[in-house]
Amino acid sequence: MTATTTLVPSPLVSALRQVVGEVKHRPIDLAAHANDASHYLLHPQAVVVPDSTAEIAALLQLGVRDRLHLTFRSGGTSLSGQGVSDGVLVDTRRHFRGFEVLDDGRAVRLEPGLTVNEVNARLAPHGRKIGPDPASSVACTIGGVVANNSSGMSCGTEFNTYSTLRSLTFVLASGTVLDTGRPDADDELRHREPALYEGLDRLRRRVTENPHSVERLRHLFSMKNTMGYGLNSFLDFSRPIDVLAHLLVGSEGTLGFVADVVLETLPVLPHAATSMLVFANTADATDALPALLDAGAKTLELLDARALVVAQSDPRAPQTVKELDVASHAGLLVEFQTATAEELDGVQADAEPVLAQLPLTRDAGLTREPTARASLWALRKGLYTAVAAARPSGTTALLEDISVPVRTLPSTCDGLTELFDRHGYEGSVIFGHAKDGNVHFLVNERFDDPRELERYRVFTDEMVDLVLAQDGTLKAEHGTGRIMTPFVRRQYGDELYGVMQEVKALCDPTGLLNPGIILSDRADAHLTDLKTVPTVDHEVDACVECGYCEPVCPSRRVTTTPRQRIVLRRAAAKDPALAAEIEDDYAYDAVDTCAADGMCATACPVRINTGDLMKRLRSERHSTRAQQAGRAVAEHWQGVSGTARVALRVAATVPGLTAAASAAARTVLPTDLVPLYSAEIPPGGDTRPDPVYPPDPDVVFFPTCLHQVFAPESGDGAAHAFLRLAERAGLVVAVPEGIGQMCCGVPWESKGFTQGSRAMAATVVDGLWGSTQGGRLPVVVDASSCTHGLEGMAKLLPDDERVAALHFVDAVAYTAQEILPKLAVPTTKAASLTLHPTCSTTHLGIGDDLRLLAEAVADEVVVPKAWGCCGYAGDRGMLHPELTAAATAEQAAEVRAHPTELYASCNRTCEMGISKATGQTYRHVLELLDEVASPGEH
């Protein structure tokens, strides 16, 4: 690991270290945590990473004593500014990851660091899921789901966090810890916090005895409403402990810390029929809602005319959407869901007459076909992507949400559209959860221009006027945060606002917890601490800092995430002094420890691959001489790779000496250039299969140098296994001349040696053009990362038309589709197999093929719930072993806890990385298939 900046701790940091084990205070750490997904920015004074409820309690007690300000954050996907702080930021994502299934899946106990997707994946074997279904479920965590009272597309108010809460464990500012699920919890609250207990009971009477308050709360909470505190708790519950538990839901970390929560779960409904219903206008669409709900529709998503126009530009849009001549049209994405196919038959049969009577501009066309349904949902979820990605560089994307009575939805949408036009917000769209009267709208703003800021202020004031005139709520799902604090009193009135102030004072008398959130005396709170977004790097300028990339990043638990890498580049561009402070640390924390696996792009709504930027930065660090050396290696690759193979064989005979030598070299040379040798690294492998070109080949085989440099655990490796399998299937395989000089180019590209990358790409194209008969024959590659690398040659040789004609297929996909059907596989198989997909199988979209081959070998195939990229990334796991150790820790623990008979993957270095992490021997799935398959009838 590279040494990082050492700072003398401040008195604050020293005090924090007395109660919390991990305290971050380097300038790079503070700048990396200054942003969340909102358009606000505040630099914390310190970032702490507690590992237990006891540390949280001690931290809160310290905060009260020293008059600190604490803000809890987990996923950092909040959109209203409640996840940033200029005090102490408390990161609860790292350690609070507990999960316990209760009542055979009918309930689940969760800690705040788990994402919604992780929770639902673990509940899937029970056929259950949690109620809240926010669009950010890939990244948002249970901490935020509870703190914001999250809902989503389907759950409405019936199955949101508040409504599905069974109990929770909380920590108050005083340090008191209580589990509301205990039978004596109410008595314990009375005993340990008498003033709070009495105050809550008094406020309950004050609210319930005021008819106007009751009426107002019943109305506001009949809709989705995350504005202010959940004062409906005083109407729904009588015991102070229950009132407090439900006040904590949606309190955005201002009343206490929720250490765990027990939620009731819902059954998964796996069968669905979907359609995009198109109406002449928004009024017709909303008028149809009651009939569609009565017909059993589970989801009804509204797209206004502008949203439909944006959807038409999506390449995934079905032809029926692309052909629309959009004027004032509106769309309703409707979906019917059931537990069984038979039930869906009945629901769809009942729904067809209802659909036939609607004033649609074209036929409904309900579809159950998975690809068609996925295309429709991609349109809806891609609206944010399309608008945010196309925004002018340097602007900030603001995604806002409101809720109004459904009957007023058409006039509200019309009013919003008029505001967009009047204030010049071009390209803004309206979409959302129509059945709940809950819509989202997106605008792009430039906060570094005073005129633009004034435009935003006036727009916000007029939007507030519009929504409140419709008797709606200014925040439906995203929480009050900073953006709506000046308007809470106006929405609720003085009496209920006063109740909220008393709730805050009772729970947090010193103002310790997330000050300025939900309640604020500042009329301009929503206009301060705004985030500006300078233009920095073309690879990442479209980033909206949503944080969706973070859960899939291998380095997230050791250094920085893709979002933080981008945030730091932007921070440095705005502040030259900060740039100088973080420059050295950025080299290791961001550039060197990026696996460059591209997994961030698979989760990013605007498809940003931060690894591309990191590879460019690596390239810029290389001198001209270094680039020339990289090219020389590429031009003499056969000899270099052969030497590496021999060197690893020698190293295997004297591992202690080799390890000592590599460690010594890393003390004087950059650790990003000298791998750390360890005994787990295999010796050099056998030579690659020799060139051969039989008459009329079916396919050209590209055996990779991975298996030559690193020997397989047993046998002769995946390349020879593929050749044998192809022969048994009766297929004729060619291996091109000069294969020993060819490589996928990833070793050069990942390190930023651009000259070497281009030289190798040119060698490969020249070598394959003739053997593929001008691109007529497919090229099969035996390592998934190499397949993915070869597919990227077009950007290295943009002017070579031959590249586009070459068709690369991974050996896993080719074997599953062309070879396996022609083989005989014994019915008696291994009992179980743990499968490790790779980041490249994700990019290539061959996960199903990989699993199919694994199922041909074993009766039970298990992909760990904690699966992720191993971070080995070619040789990066040897350059920075801490990267792979952190990336695989959770998955390795799961694998060790549930052993299987076999372990498989499809890429040699990934097999090495995950084998080291788990202590199990992973082999290429083709090697395992080769050992059991025999020729079939063909």
PDB file of C-alpha atoms in Angstrom, residues 654-753:
ATOM      1  CA  VAL A 654      12.243 -20.349  -4.656  1.00  0.00           C
ATOM      2  CA  PRO A 655       9.134 -18.416  -3.557  1.00  0.00           C
ATOM      3  CA  GLY A 656      10.699 -16.925  -0.438  1.00  0.00           C
ATOM      4  CA  LEU A 657      13.534 -15.327  -2.352  1.00  0.00           C
ATOM      5  CA  THR A 658      11.216 -14.035  -5.062  1.00  0.00           C
ATOM      6  CA  ALA A 659       8.783 -12.535  -2.548  1.00  0.00           C
ATOM      7  CA  ALA A 660      11.634 -10.793  -0.721  1.00  0.00           C
ATOM      8  CA  ALA A 661      12.984  -9.410  -3.980  1.00  0.00           C
ATOM      9  CA  SER A 662       9.617  -8.019  -5.080  1.00  0.00           C
ATOM     10  CA  ALA A 663       9.001  -6.476  -1.649  1.00  0.00           C
ATOM     11  CA  ALA A 664      12.412  -4.816  -1.721  1.00  0.00           C
ATOM     12  CA  ALA A 665      11.815  -3.475  -5.224  1.00  0.00           C
ATOM     13  CA  ARG A 666       8.481  -1.964  -4.113  1.00  0.00           C
ATOM     14  CA  THR A 667      10.289   0.129  -1.507  1.00  0.00           C
ATOM     15  CA  VAL A 668      12.278   1.987  -4.169  1.00  0.00           C
ATOM     16  CA  LEU A 669      10.072   1.715  -7.277  1.00  0.00           C
ATOM     17  CA  PRO A 670       6.416   2.706  -7.715  1.00  0.00           C
ATOM     18  CA  THR A 671       4.107   0.029  -6.333  1.00  0.00           C
ATOM     19  CA  ASP A 672       1.918   0.535  -9.388  1.00  0.00           C
ATOM     20  CA  LEU A 673       4.685  -0.975 -11.524  1.00  0.00           C
ATOM     21  CA  VAL A 674       6.164  -3.738  -9.356  1.00  0.00           C
ATOM     22  CA  PRO A 675       3.796  -6.602  -8.419  1.00  0.00           C
ATOM     23  CA  LEU A 676       3.990  -8.042  -4.934  1.00  0.00           C
ATOM     24  CA  TYR A 677       4.880 -11.697  -5.415  1.00  0.00           C
ATOM     25  CA  SER A 678       3.315 -14.215  -3.053  1.00  0.00           C
ATOM     26  CA  ALA A 679       3.247 -17.976  -2.834  1.00  0.00           C
ATOM     27  CA  GLU A 680      -0.342 -18.061  -4.131  1.00  0.00           C
ATOM     28  CA  ILE A 681       0.755 -16.852  -7.574  1.00  0.00           C
ATOM     29  CA  PRO A 682       0.902 -19.922  -9.845  1.00  0.00           C
ATOM     30  CA  PRO A 683       3.964 -20.850 -11.875  1.00  0.00           C
ATOM     31  CA  GLY A 684       4.231 -20.196 -15.593  1.00  0.00           C
ATOM     32  CA  GLY A 685       1.852 -22.208 -17.774  1.00  0.00           C
ATOM     33  CA  ASP A 686       2.309 -24.283 -20.865  1.00  0.00           C
ATOM     34  CA  THR A 687       2.739 -22.725 -24.277  1.00  0.00           C
ATOM     35  CA  ARG A 688      -0.363 -21.668 -26.149  1.00  0.00           C
ATOM     36  CA  PRO A 689      -1.865 -24.055 -28.701  1.00  0.00           C
ATOM     37  CA  ASP A 690       0.110 -24.028 -31.930  1.00  0.00           C
ATOM     38  CA  PRO A 691      -1.216 -22.314 -35.048  1.00  0.00           C
ATOM     39  CA  VAL A 692      -3.284 -24.582 -37.240  1.00  0.00           C
ATOM     40  CA  TYR A 693      -5.521 -23.890 -40.207  1.00  0.00           C
ATOM     41  CA  PRO A 694      -7.514 -26.908 -41.335  1.00  0.00           C
ATOM     42  CA  PRO A 695      -9.724 -26.832 -44.434  1.00  0.00           C
ATOM     43  CA  ASP A 696     -13.114 -25.157 -43.993  1.00  0.00           C
ATOM     44  CA  PRO A 697     -12.869 -24.153 -40.311  1.00  0.00           C
ATOM     45  CA  ASP A 698     -16.057 -23.301 -38.431  1.00  0.00           C
ATOM     46  CA  VAL A 699     -14.384 -20.844 -36.102  1.00  0.00           C
ATOM     47  CA  VAL A 700     -11.081 -19.137 -35.352  1.00  0.00           C
ATOM     48  CA  PHE A 701      -9.794 -19.693 -31.824  1.00  0.00           C
ATOM     49  CA  PHE A 702      -7.823 -17.006 -29.958  1.00  0.00           C
ATOM     50  CA  PRO A 703      -6.114 -18.764 -27.022  1.00  0.00           C
ATOM     51  CA  THR A 704      -5.078 -16.025 -24.623  1.00  0.00           C
ATOM     52  CA  CYS A 705      -1.680 -15.511 -23.052  1.00  0.00           C
ATOM     53  CA  LEU A 706      -3.219 -15.526 -19.559  1.00  0.00           C
ATOM     54  CA  HIS A 707      -3.086 -19.307 -19.498  1.00  0.00           C
ATOM     55  CA  GLN A 708       0.480 -19.263 -20.775  1.00  0.00           C
ATOM     56  CA  VAL A 709       1.734 -16.827 -18.171  1.00  0.00           C
ATOM     57  CA  PHE A 710      -0.230 -18.366 -15.266  1.00  0.00           C
ATOM     58  CA  ALA A 711      -0.540 -22.145 -15.085  1.00  0.00           C
ATOM     59  CA  PRO A 712      -3.943 -23.665 -14.311  1.00  0.00           C
ATOM     60  CA  GLU A 713      -4.512 -25.316 -10.953  1.00  0.00           C
ATOM     61  CA  SER A 714      -4.573 -28.704 -12.688  1.00  0.00           C
ATOM     62  CA  GLY A 715      -4.554 -30.091 -16.201  1.00  0.00           C
ATOM     63  CA  ASP A 716      -3.547 -28.065 -19.242  1.00  0.00           C
ATOM     64  CA  GLY A 717      -5.980 -25.167 -18.967  1.00  0.00           C
ATOM     65  CA  ALA A 718      -9.051 -23.672 -20.605  1.00  0.00           C
ATOM     66  CA  ALA A 719      -7.571 -23.304 -24.104  1.00  0.00           C
ATOM     67  CA  HIS A 720      -6.906 -27.003 -24.531  1.00  0.00           C
ATOM     68  CA  ALA A 721     -10.225 -27.815 -22.832  1.00  0.00           C
ATOM     69  CA  PHE A 722     -12.057 -25.727 -25.418  1.00  0.00           C
ATOM     70  CA  LEU A 723     -10.268 -27.445 -28.302  1.00  0.00           C
ATOM     71  CA  ARG A 724     -11.226 -30.876 -26.980  1.00  0.00           C
ATOM     72  CA  LEU A 725     -14.841 -29.868 -26.432  1.00  0.00           C
ATOM     73  CA  ALA A 726     -15.065 -28.452 -29.953  1.00  0.00           C
ATOM     74  CA  GLU A 727     -13.601 -31.644 -31.389  1.00  0.00           C
ATOM     75  CA  ARG A 728     -16.151 -33.781 -29.527  1.00  0.00           C
ATOM     76  CA  ALA A 729     -18.883 -31.562 -30.966  1.00  0.00           C
ATOM     77  CA  GLY A 730     -17.566 -32.120 -34.485  1.00  0.00           C
ATOM     78  CA  LEU A 731     -16.475 -28.519 -35.003  1.00  0.00           C
ATOM     79  CA  VAL A 732     -13.383 -27.556 -36.985  1.00  0.00           C
ATOM     80  CA  VAL A 733     -11.234 -24.968 -35.219  1.00  0.00           C
ATOM     81  CA  ALA A 734      -8.419 -22.833 -36.636  1.00  0.00           C
ATOM     82  CA  VAL A 735      -5.709 -21.144 -34.550  1.00  0.00           C
ATOM     83  CA  PRO A 736      -4.191 -18.179 -36.406  1.00  0.00           C
ATOM     84  CA  GLU A 737      -0.570 -17.858 -37.454  1.00  0.00           C
ATOM     85  CA  GLY A 738       1.395 -15.578 -35.157  1.00  0.00           C
ATOM     86  CA  ILE A 739      -0.843 -16.246 -32.160  1.00  0.00           C
ATOM     87  CA  GLY A 740       2.191 -16.174 -29.884  1.00  0.00           C
ATOM     88  CA  GLN A 741       2.695 -12.499 -30.702  1.00  0.00           C
ATOM     89  CA  MET A 742      -0.952 -11.566 -30.101  1.00  0.00           C
ATOM     90  CA  CYS A 743      -2.634 -10.278 -26.945  1.00  0.00           C
ATOM     91  CA  CYS A 744      -5.977  -8.644 -26.202  1.00  0.00           C
ATOM     92  CA  GLY A 745      -4.128  -5.438 -25.295  1.00  0.00           C
ATOM     93  CA  VAL A 746      -5.699  -5.033 -21.845  1.00  0.00           C
ATOM     94  CA  PRO A 747      -2.320  -5.042 -19.999  1.00  0.00           C
ATOM     95  CA  TRP A 748      -1.282  -1.905 -21.894  1.00  0.00           C
ATOM     96  CA  GLU A 749      -4.635  -0.168 -21.926  1.00  0.00           C
ATOM     97  CA  SER A 750      -5.298  -0.640 -18.209  1.00  0.00           C
ATOM     98  CA  LYS A 751      -1.932   0.910 -17.332  1.00  0.00           C
ATOM     99  CA  GLY A 752      -2.266   3.792 -19.769  1.00  0.00           C
ATOM    100  CA  PHE A 753       0.405   2.657 -22.242  1.00  0.00           C
TER     101      PHE A 753
END
